[in-house]
Amino acid sequence: MTGHSINRLLVANRGEIARRVFTTCRRLGIATVAVHSDPDARAPFAEEADMAIALGGSAAAESYLRADAIVAAARRAGADAVHPGYGFLAENAALAQAVLDAGLVWVGPSPAVIAAMGSKTEARERMQAAGVPMLPGRTLDGVRDGGLAALGAEVGYPLLVKAAAGGGGKGIRLVPDAAALAGGVEAARREAASAFGDDTVFLERFAGGARHVEIQIVGDRQGRVAALHERDCSVQRRHQKVIEEAPSPALDPGTREAMGAAAVAAGEALGYVGAGTVEFLLTDADEFFFLEVNTRLQVEHPVTESVTGLDLVELQLLVAEGHALPDAVFAPPLRGHAIEARLYAEDAANGFLPVTGTLSRFRIPGDVRVDSGVRDGSVIGPHYDPMLAKVIAHGRTRAEAARKLADALARAQLHGIVTNRDFLVRILRHPEFLAGGADTSFLERHDPAVLAAPLLDARETEAAVAAAALALQARRRRKARVLAGLPSGWRNNRALPQRTGFMLGESELTVEYALGRSGDLETLRVNGADLPHVAVHHCEEPGIVFESDGRRRRYEVSSDGDRVFVNTAEGQVALRESPRFAEPVDADLAGSLRSPMPGRVVRVLVEDMADVEAGRPLLVLEAMKMEHEVAAPQGGVVSLKVREGAQVEAGTVLAVLDADPEP
């Protein structure tokens, strides 16, 4: 049985998932249509589509969350099908129904299935009725404060407050005890409403130390459902996945078979059509409990594709047209091991704060798959999720895949913004991860700020900074209008060494160097300390090769204005060249508390001129659909400088603290 043939497909999404779907469409000869917000008008996905239609607006609510505008765009483009990607309206039954009502093909399960599974509370009820093991949980429909405390006691602590809609780790709060329950519910509701347009939440027992293991399923209209093995997504921060892999290092054959059978049974009970995921928590006793069904393609689907050789987007399109799944899908191979890392524009050492700015260079080398939504010059704004790319390595063994992925990330040239690259590499090289022991508490046992430390140690960093100084002087000599053949700073009579200053974060570094008439390096010091036995073996833009103790090491140096980036095989150093003649800068008002990122002030938690203690939460910022609490770094009287609802830029003064006077 076949339905409608898909000839032109609109992807109701953005970034890397839109590009991923377009890749399969081009291979299959299907024309592509992109929809985009105003900030995304020049984004790679919008420019790569055969046709692009503007939705208008900047925030998701003004663009990608408008089902009416998406259906209107599909009609205007002459599309005959809509693929939702993931996130935004991917699990929105109303969009699916609107697409079908317009006479178009919906690439996904039916609106009824989406509605049933899109509500995690209804999904729990249906799976419990089907006999799937469940963690204790309670809905909060119509519950007031007194009833809330009683439900919390029934579920037991610690517990999670979870959004009934959506995914991606948004709308989730860990509540350790009864005192934190009301605040956790309120915060989860606000975040869920912002991300999904639905503030419904429920309570579920928190299973610490468990693994997050999910089964990829795909079903056709003939009523058949296949399981395509599992993915382990246990390494998470803020309940959002960071590292995903297939297969799981924790499953024995018996548990794998049982979990796969449970996922297939769930799909068959739902009459599931398309690609979906049944998620479970796996305990150290090999017991598994149902979490949710994601009625869409998952971010981490590439690891399944890597180990099975299947194209999941192609299978989605195949069953959307009404075709039966190929018999080979019901006996999928399991070849080697694949690991995926999510590369974010965020400061992992500073509470995973999202980062905005211009990504001036984006290069990831090596034998890896890179699914990205960015390119050189992409602007990372505050409106959407800060994920830049997914990087996937496939190897014959798990160790090989981890090694290849860590090496590719370490060598990557990511210039212009802070990323979580060093954090990812340290996880991939961590002994516990390599031994297969990482569970959902991994980042509680291992401080993310420590894992996010620079890959290059102090000595390697000093060498990189010295390389930057020498590369810059060599570039300037090549551009010199007179005596360009002489070394920089050379004189007939020996003179003082030249100096170049840099800022590395908040640290200032000074490089002193002197070159002889032949260009030989006679002096090389960083912050007054000699770099012994270092010789310049090669200096030609953009590479500097140092030789020390018979070992050569290459440094790739590039600059963008006063920003300088040094890349090595082991990691990257981002510097800012200090001006030779510093301009006067106004001093900050003492006690100024500045915004760590651009965003919106969603709550002010204290009164103006209140006397607060150190650590007291002052206000809540929302950026990229996540909330971030700003607390007082010291005690004192707080003078508020912003109001609720205000949009602020990074560095905006939010408040000024007048420190408590000495007794």
XYZ file of C-alpha atoms in Angstrom:
663
model
C 0.000 0.000 0.000
C 1.320 3.431 -0.910
C 0.030 6.917 -0.248
C 1.152 10.189 -1.704
C 4.522 10.492 -3.389
C 6.725 13.182 -1.830
C 8.280 15.472 -4.433
C 8.828 18.685 -2.466
C 9.405 18.638 1.295
C 9.197 21.562 3.702
C 11.232 21.229 6.907
C 9.511 23.067 9.740
C 12.736 23.603 11.640
C 16.149 25.216 11.489
C 19.877 24.602 11.910
C 21.569 21.251 11.659
C 18.427 19.114 11.583
C 17.080 21.033 8.576
C 20.406 20.526 6.788
C 20.390 16.843 7.772
C 16.953 16.266 6.222
C 17.959 18.197 3.098
C 20.949 15.874 2.637
C 18.722 12.806 2.317
C 16.236 14.692 0.135
C 18.970 15.623 -2.340
C 20.045 11.982 -2.549
C 16.454 10.889 -3.184
C 15.682 13.645 -5.701
C 13.188 15.441 -3.452
C 13.047 19.247 -3.699
C 13.502 21.119 -0.404
C 11.848 24.110 1.262
C 13.138 25.963 4.317
C 11.261 28.321 6.597
C 13.218 30.834 8.633
C 12.971 33.611 11.176
C 14.499 37.024 10.569
C 17.823 36.234 12.319
C 18.106 33.016 10.275
C 17.654 34.643 6.864
C 21.320 34.052 5.967
C 21.791 30.850 7.948
C 23.278 27.875 6.065
C 20.066 25.817 6.126
C 18.040 28.676 4.622
C 20.542 29.263 1.837
C 21.003 25.561 1.019
C 17.313 24.802 0.492
C 15.873 24.960 -3.010
C 13.370 27.501 -1.700
C 13.205 29.513 1.514
C 10.210 31.325 2.968
C 10.410 33.909 5.737
C 8.214 33.421 8.786
C 9.184 36.784 10.284
C 10.031 37.589 13.870
C 13.027 36.661 15.983
C 11.801 34.659 18.956
C 10.565 31.111 18.383
C 7.019 32.142 19.349
C 7.058 34.619 16.457
C 8.366 32.132 13.899
C 9.046 28.418 14.339
C 6.211 27.913 16.831
C 3.541 29.314 14.476
C 1.751 26.312 12.991
C -0.483 28.510 10.821
C 2.507 30.243 9.252
C 4.236 26.915 8.568
C 1.212 25.435 6.798
C 0.746 28.650 4.827
C 4.424 28.494 3.797
C 4.022 24.891 2.632
C 1.068 25.856 0.452
C 2.866 28.880 -0.914
C 5.907 26.777 -1.787
C 3.902 24.051 -3.457
C 5.234 21.487 -0.997
C 3.420 18.183 -0.670
C 4.905 17.135 2.681
C 6.162 18.590 5.972
C 9.002 17.193 8.102
C 9.044 18.642 11.640
C 12.659 17.870 12.616
C 12.958 17.930 16.405
C 12.211 20.597 18.954
C 9.790 23.466 18.312
C 6.556 21.882 16.968
C 7.988 18.442 16.176
C 5.729 16.810 18.775
C 2.757 19.108 18.332
C -0.430 17.278 17.401
C -2.124 20.483 16.252
C 0.553 21.100 13.610
C 0.345 17.493 12.431
C -3.439 17.785 12.085
C -3.190 21.146 10.307
C -0.747 19.650 7.808
C -3.086 16.711 7.131
C -6.119 19.020 6.888
C -4.252 20.987 4.225
C -3.974 17.814 2.151
C -0.248 17.436 2.788
C 1.809 14.466 3.961
C 2.916 14.600 7.596
C 6.299 12.918 8.112
C 5.632 11.424 11.502
C 3.111 9.474 13.561
C -0.564 10.373 13.661
C -1.811 13.414 15.590
C -3.546 11.052 18.037
C -0.297 9.254 18.868
C 1.588 12.552 19.155
C -1.056 13.908 21.524
C -1.011 10.776 23.640
C 2.774 10.560 23.900
C 3.386 14.316 23.794
C 1.781 14.487 27.194
C 4.195 12.610 29.402
C 1.438 12.186 31.950
C -0.854 10.426 29.459
C 2.107 8.423 28.159
C 2.787 7.185 31.691
C -0.828 6.116 32.084
C -0.927 4.245 28.776
C 2.384 2.509 29.305
C 1.436 1.563 32.842
C -1.777 0.036 31.512
C 0.345 -1.921 29.033
C 2.441 -3.339 31.873
C 5.621 -1.378 31.245
C 7.619 -0.852 34.486
C 7.179 2.700 35.813
C 8.805 4.944 38.409
C 6.409 6.419 41.020
C 4.852 9.647 39.742
C 1.863 11.965 40.174
C 0.100 14.552 38.026
C -0.605 18.032 39.368
C -3.920 18.809 37.671
C -5.875 21.186 39.908
C -3.524 20.669 42.849
C -3.031 23.544 45.312
C -0.178 24.158 47.759
C -1.431 21.811 50.466
C -2.140 19.043 48.008
C 1.234 19.584 46.385
C 3.034 18.746 49.610
C 0.984 15.568 49.967
C 1.766 14.455 46.397
C 5.455 15.137 46.933
C 5.400 12.909 49.994
C 3.664 10.144 48.024
C 6.237 10.219 45.224
C 9.175 10.455 47.633
C 12.358 12.520 47.572
C 14.465 13.315 45.724
C 12.066 13.820 42.847
C 11.922 15.544 39.472
C 9.402 18.158 38.417
C 9.021 17.513 34.683
C 7.243 19.322 31.870
C 4.454 17.204 30.417
C 5.246 18.520 26.927
C 8.458 18.903 24.946
C 11.919 17.608 25.721
C 15.550 18.666 25.445
C 16.008 18.899 29.211
C 13.813 22.000 29.458
C 11.131 22.378 32.104
C 12.827 19.973 34.533
C 13.848 20.686 38.123
C 15.480 18.348 40.640
C 13.838 18.752 44.046
C 15.884 17.329 46.940
C 13.312 17.838 49.691
C 9.847 19.158 50.539
C 11.099 22.689 51.216
C 12.204 23.104 47.591
C 9.090 21.607 45.972
C 6.956 24.724 45.450
C 9.851 26.708 43.999
C 10.828 23.816 41.735
C 7.299 23.487 40.385
C 7.056 27.222 39.731
C 10.407 27.365 37.909
C 9.665 24.276 35.808
C 6.284 25.692 34.834
C 7.777 29.001 33.678
C 10.469 27.297 31.633
C 8.015 24.810 30.098
C 5.623 27.596 29.114
C 8.449 29.514 27.456
C 9.872 26.520 25.594
C 6.712 24.611 24.643
C 3.762 26.946 25.207
C 2.433 24.531 27.862
C 3.159 24.902 31.581
C 1.777 21.485 32.616
C 4.214 19.599 34.875
C 4.172 16.405 36.920
C 6.231 14.750 39.666
C 8.368 11.651 39.210
C 10.735 9.841 41.572
C 14.373 10.635 40.785
C 16.495 7.553 40.202
C 20.034 8.703 40.860
C 22.915 6.658 39.502
C 20.809 5.063 36.763
C 21.566 5.041 33.057
C 19.506 6.680 30.356
C 19.047 4.058 27.630
C 16.644 4.415 24.722
C 15.456 2.175 21.911
C 15.097 3.511 18.376
C 11.917 2.220 16.767
C 10.401 2.687 13.327
C 6.931 1.609 12.267
C 4.960 1.466 9.028
C 1.288 1.711 8.102
C 1.101 -2.040 7.784
C 1.295 -2.271 11.590
C 4.873 -3.526 11.808
C 7.370 -1.991 14.249
C 11.120 -2.649 14.280
C 13.700 -1.931 16.989
C 17.025 -0.599 15.713
C 19.049 -1.290 18.862
C 19.703 1.059 21.754
C 21.517 4.290 22.481
C 23.103 5.185 25.815
C 22.616 8.871 26.649
C 23.661 8.848 30.288
C 26.163 11.739 30.293
C 23.882 14.725 30.804
C 23.998 18.222 32.170
C 20.805 19.856 33.394
C 18.950 16.741 32.211
C 20.079 17.464 28.654
C 22.198 14.926 26.813
C 25.862 15.709 26.137
C 27.379 12.413 24.961
C 25.398 9.638 23.241
C 26.549 6.275 21.982
C 25.430 3.023 20.401
C 25.412 0.350 21.565
C 25.249 0.847 25.342
C 28.278 -0.474 27.231
C 25.945 -1.479 30.085
C 23.516 -3.842 28.357
C 23.957 -7.575 28.373
C 22.277 -9.516 25.528
C 19.308 -10.517 27.659
C 18.516 -6.993 28.824
C 19.002 -5.663 25.290
C 16.471 -8.162 23.968
C 13.963 -7.461 26.746
C 14.221 -3.688 26.373
C 13.876 -3.928 22.598
C 10.828 -6.158 22.937
C 9.211 -3.697 25.356
C 9.825 -0.828 22.936
C 8.330 -2.766 20.023
C 5.301 -3.707 22.114
C 4.799 -0.042 22.998
C 5.019 0.938 19.321
C 2.595 -1.773 18.253
C 0.114 -0.796 20.961
C 0.211 2.784 19.672
C 0.006 1.848 15.995
C 3.203 3.818 15.606
C 4.173 5.055 12.128
C 7.563 6.648 11.477
C 10.714 7.004 13.558
C 10.412 7.283 17.324
C 12.240 6.526 20.534
C 11.183 4.725 23.682
C 13.295 5.962 26.582
C 14.119 3.998 29.734
C 16.079 4.343 32.954
C 18.353 1.359 33.552
C 19.431 0.589 37.127
C 22.636 -1.141 38.177
C 20.466 -4.216 38.871
C 19.579 -4.356 35.146
C 16.004 -3.263 35.861
C 14.536 -0.745 33.441
C 11.707 1.763 33.866
C 9.771 3.684 31.247
C 10.542 7.387 30.856
C 8.776 8.593 27.723
C 8.145 8.091 24.018
C 9.595 10.726 21.700
C 7.382 10.871 18.614
C 10.070 12.290 16.348
C 13.625 11.873 15.163
C 16.121 12.294 18.005
C 19.120 14.608 18.065
C 21.313 11.546 18.603
C 19.964 9.505 15.679
C 23.347 9.560 13.823
C 24.893 7.003 16.188
C 22.157 4.535 15.249
C 22.754 5.263 11.581
C 26.481 4.684 12.053
C 26.164 1.224 13.597
C 23.282 -0.026 11.437
C 24.113 1.590 8.094
C 20.496 2.777 7.806
C 19.308 6.289 6.883
C 16.556 7.073 9.380
C 15.321 10.110 7.456
C 14.939 7.943 4.373
C 12.917 5.445 6.410
C 10.727 8.292 7.691
C 9.999 9.420 4.149
C 9.437 5.849 2.973
C 6.726 5.073 5.522
C 5.213 8.569 5.180
C 4.565 7.689 1.524
C 2.814 4.526 2.682
C 5.484 1.985 1.777
C 6.205 -1.029 3.961
C 9.491 -1.168 5.823
C 12.118 -3.323 4.114
C 12.583 -6.742 5.686
C 16.249 -5.890 6.411
C 15.097 -3.304 8.967
C 13.750 -6.076 11.183
C 17.193 -7.666 11.480
C 19.443 -4.595 11.612
C 23.197 -5.131 11.853
C 25.197 -3.827 14.801
C 28.574 -2.822 13.408
C 31.231 -1.472 15.703
C 30.573 1.452 18.015
C 29.552 5.091 17.487
C 29.764 8.059 19.862
C 28.270 11.513 19.407
C 29.213 14.721 21.224
C 27.036 17.809 21.249
C 29.115 20.917 20.649
C 27.550 23.966 22.294
C 28.219 27.686 22.440
C 28.359 27.720 26.212
C 30.762 28.280 29.087
C 30.925 24.876 30.754
C 33.287 26.205 33.437
C 30.767 28.854 34.431
C 27.566 26.919 35.010
C 27.031 26.160 31.296
C 26.002 29.733 30.584
C 25.005 30.088 26.919
C 27.290 32.264 24.817
C 26.471 34.598 21.953
C 28.703 36.133 19.315
C 30.182 35.495 15.891
C 31.784 32.141 15.100
C 34.582 33.440 12.912
C 36.003 30.016 12.061
C 34.471 26.542 12.217
C 36.726 23.625 11.255
C 36.527 20.067 12.603
C 39.049 17.690 11.009
C 39.421 13.932 11.193
C 37.461 10.809 10.316
C 34.222 12.034 11.880
C 30.734 12.999 10.790
C 29.804 16.609 11.519
C 26.127 17.594 11.497
C 26.201 21.355 11.960
C 23.959 24.357 11.623
C 26.826 26.828 11.370
C 29.754 27.866 9.206
C 32.473 30.521 9.241
C 30.877 33.846 10.173
C 27.675 32.417 11.698
C 26.142 34.635 14.373
C 25.043 32.814 17.530
C 22.163 34.815 18.984
C 20.101 34.553 22.160
C 16.888 33.266 20.588
C 17.524 29.540 20.088
C 19.272 26.525 21.549
C 23.068 27.134 21.582
C 24.048 23.811 19.956
C 26.523 24.413 17.126
C 26.972 20.877 15.855
C 26.947 17.173 16.566
C 30.243 15.396 15.992
C 30.053 11.624 15.525
C 32.864 9.079 15.388
C 32.491 5.436 14.382
C 35.070 2.807 15.233
C 35.542 -0.926 15.299
C 35.556 -0.691 19.096
C 34.235 1.751 21.676
C 37.786 2.788 22.600
C 38.574 3.571 18.974
C 35.428 5.671 18.540
C 36.156 7.642 21.721
C 39.772 8.226 20.680
C 38.822 9.430 17.191
C 36.137 11.768 18.506
C 38.325 13.288 21.222
C 41.163 13.842 18.756
C 38.930 15.546 16.179
C 37.479 17.884 18.809
C 40.899 18.718 20.256
C 42.173 19.682 16.795
C 39.047 21.674 15.882
C 39.395 25.352 15.049
C 36.508 27.069 16.833
C 37.189 30.772 16.795
C 35.266 33.740 18.097
C 33.114 32.290 20.866
C 33.466 30.115 23.925
C 32.421 26.483 23.405
C 32.223 23.324 25.506
C 34.887 21.598 23.368
C 37.494 21.115 26.128
C 34.757 19.794 28.434
C 33.742 17.198 25.825
C 37.304 16.050 25.193
C 37.996 15.540 28.890
C 34.820 13.474 29.261
C 35.765 11.307 26.284
C 39.212 10.709 27.789
C 38.017 10.226 31.368
C 38.890 6.791 32.814
C 35.378 6.228 34.152
C 33.799 7.005 30.803
C 36.297 4.847 28.928
C 35.557 1.987 31.315
C 31.857 2.274 30.462
C 30.865 3.367 33.966
C 29.269 6.761 33.274
C 25.668 7.079 34.460
C 23.313 10.048 34.835
C 25.215 11.164 37.957
C 28.566 11.339 36.158
C 28.645 15.144 36.179
C 27.711 15.185 39.854
C 30.733 13.069 40.710
C 33.033 15.010 38.397
C 32.980 18.795 38.605
C 32.137 20.265 35.170
C 34.380 23.249 35.917
C 37.339 20.858 36.314
C 36.413 18.945 33.172
C 36.140 22.247 31.309
C 39.706 23.282 32.168
C 41.837 24.153 29.122
C 43.317 21.136 27.361
C 46.734 22.783 27.143
C 48.666 22.990 30.419
C 50.515 26.117 31.562
C 53.760 25.282 29.755
C 52.013 24.387 26.497
C 49.937 27.555 26.755
C 53.049 29.701 27.167
C 54.547 28.140 24.039
C 51.319 28.839 22.146
C 51.319 32.464 23.288
C 54.960 32.824 22.189
C 54.030 31.336 18.822
C 51.257 33.913 18.490
C 53.679 36.783 19.128
C 56.192 35.502 16.573
C 53.522 34.804 13.963
C 52.120 38.317 14.313
C 55.547 39.920 13.965
C 56.316 37.787 10.908
C 53.039 38.823 9.299
C 53.771 42.488 9.952
C 57.249 42.211 8.462
C 55.831 40.688 5.284
C 53.466 43.649 5.014
C 56.168 46.225 5.749
C 56.760 48.754 3.010
C 60.486 49.114 3.717
C 63.174 46.599 4.721
C 60.620 43.793 4.758
C 63.457 41.262 4.514
C 64.916 42.207 7.886
C 63.730 40.522 11.080
C 61.282 42.489 13.180
C 63.007 44.881 15.598
C 66.509 44.166 14.235
C 69.182 46.853 14.729
C 72.891 47.076 13.907
C 73.510 47.538 17.594
C 71.885 45.102 19.968
C 68.631 46.583 21.278
C 66.108 45.626 23.908
C 63.772 42.733 23.017
C 60.426 43.522 21.468
C 57.296 42.983 23.500
C 53.802 41.826 22.637
C 51.052 41.690 25.234
C 48.009 39.421 25.279
C 44.999 38.813 27.472
C 44.147 35.164 28.139
C 40.783 35.433 29.843
C 41.484 37.723 32.789
C 45.231 36.997 32.802
C 47.790 39.248 31.132
C 50.764 37.675 29.345
C 53.773 39.460 27.887
C 56.062 37.895 25.292
C 59.574 39.270 24.855
C 61.572 38.210 21.814
C 64.667 39.287 19.897
C 65.751 38.080 16.468
C 69.258 38.178 15.051
C 70.277 39.409 11.577
C 69.701 35.971 10.085
C 66.313 35.690 11.770
C 67.524 33.320 14.491
C 65.646 33.524 17.759
C 68.031 34.982 20.361
C 65.545 35.755 23.156
C 62.139 34.294 23.955
C 60.447 34.940 27.291
C 56.863 34.781 28.550
C 56.085 36.924 31.601
C 59.821 37.269 32.223
C 60.568 33.525 32.186
C 62.752 32.084 29.427
C 61.407 29.342 27.215
C 64.590 27.254 27.213
C 65.919 25.337 24.233
C 63.204 26.631 21.896
C 64.130 27.390 18.315
C 61.949 28.498 15.440
C 62.213 25.685 12.924
C 59.703 27.169 10.512
C 57.692 30.388 10.409
C 55.327 30.836 7.488
C 51.776 32.052 7.787
C 49.743 30.616 9.348
C 52.071 28.035 10.867
C 54.879 28.328 13.408
C 56.987 25.234 14.100
C 58.994 25.238 17.329
C 61.790 22.778 17.952
C 62.729 21.911 21.524
C 64.872 19.007 22.710
C 64.686 17.448 19.266
C 60.894 17.610 19.164
C 58.949 19.713 16.695
C 55.466 21.059 17.316
C 53.296 23.055 14.949
C 51.113 26.004 15.965
C 48.460 27.358 13.594
C 47.997 31.073 14.303
C 45.157 33.185 12.932
C 43.726 36.524 13.931
C 40.472 38.426 13.681
C 41.043 42.047 14.608
C 42.715 42.030 18.018
C 41.638 38.439 18.691
C 44.282 35.784 18.094
C 43.723 32.024 17.985
C 46.421 29.391 18.278
C 45.570 25.810 17.350
C 47.619 22.708 18.054
C 46.965 18.992 17.841
C 46.245 19.040 21.586
C 43.963 22.053 21.887
C 43.339 25.732 21.248
C 44.277 29.014 22.925
C 42.155 32.126 22.401
C 43.900 35.432 23.070
C 43.233 39.115 22.745
C 46.210 41.231 21.717
C 46.746 44.157 24.058
C 46.938 47.597 22.413
C 50.365 49.178 22.439
C 48.858 52.368 23.830
C 45.978 51.583 26.133
C 43.006 53.931 26.104
C 41.545 55.103 29.396
C 38.532 53.065 30.496
C 35.904 54.152 32.948
C 36.101 52.128 36.131
C 33.099 50.036 37.124
C 31.011 51.333 39.973
C 32.042 49.350 43.038
C 29.693 46.449 43.669
C 28.318 46.342 40.112
C 26.672 43.029 39.276
C 26.677 42.559 35.516
C 24.651 40.229 33.342
C 26.730 37.189 32.333
C 24.822 36.890 29.020
C 22.158 38.541 26.894
C 18.642 37.603 27.904
C 15.361 38.684 29.485
C 14.725 39.405 33.154
C 11.817 37.078 33.937
C 11.734 37.531 37.709
C 13.073 39.990 40.266
C 13.283 38.188 43.594
C 14.126 41.044 45.999
C 12.900 44.529 46.743
C 14.971 47.528 45.735
C 17.302 48.650 48.560
C 16.786 45.358 50.421
C 19.541 44.105 52.724
C 20.608 40.700 51.366
C 23.033 37.994 52.405
C 25.738 36.502 50.201
C 24.258 33.837 47.936
C 20.730 35.273 48.043
C 19.027 34.916 44.620
C 18.349 38.392 43.230
C 16.752 37.793 39.853
C 16.223 35.223 37.114
C 17.401 35.636 33.516
C 16.058 33.642 30.592
C 18.280 32.971 27.583
C 17.955 30.309 24.885
C 14.846 28.926 26.610
C 16.714 28.201 29.862
C 16.528 30.067 33.161
C 19.633 31.252 35.014
C 19.544 32.508 38.586
C 21.731 35.509 39.489
C 22.741 35.564 43.159
C 24.448 38.134 45.363
C 28.215 37.507 45.465
C 28.405 39.304 48.815
C 26.125 40.655 51.488
C 24.877 44.233 51.407
C 22.141 46.604 50.297
C 21.011 45.937 46.736
C 20.116 48.705 44.308
C 18.223 47.215 41.356
C 18.959 48.598 37.894
C 16.525 46.491 35.827
C 12.852 45.544 35.920
C 10.999 42.341 35.152
C 10.574 41.880 31.412
C 13.651 43.911 30.521
C 15.898 42.695 27.682
C 19.557 43.003 28.666
C 22.851 42.547 26.867
C 25.882 40.738 28.254
C 27.652 43.104 30.641
C 24.545 45.138 31.511
C 24.584 46.263 35.153
C 21.701 44.412 36.802
C 22.224 45.663 40.336
C 24.739 47.380 42.569
C 25.586 45.942 45.985
C 26.653 48.334 48.712
C 28.676 46.005 50.945
C 27.685 45.714 54.571
C 29.693 48.193 56.630
C 32.343 46.864 58.929
C 31.032 46.376 62.486
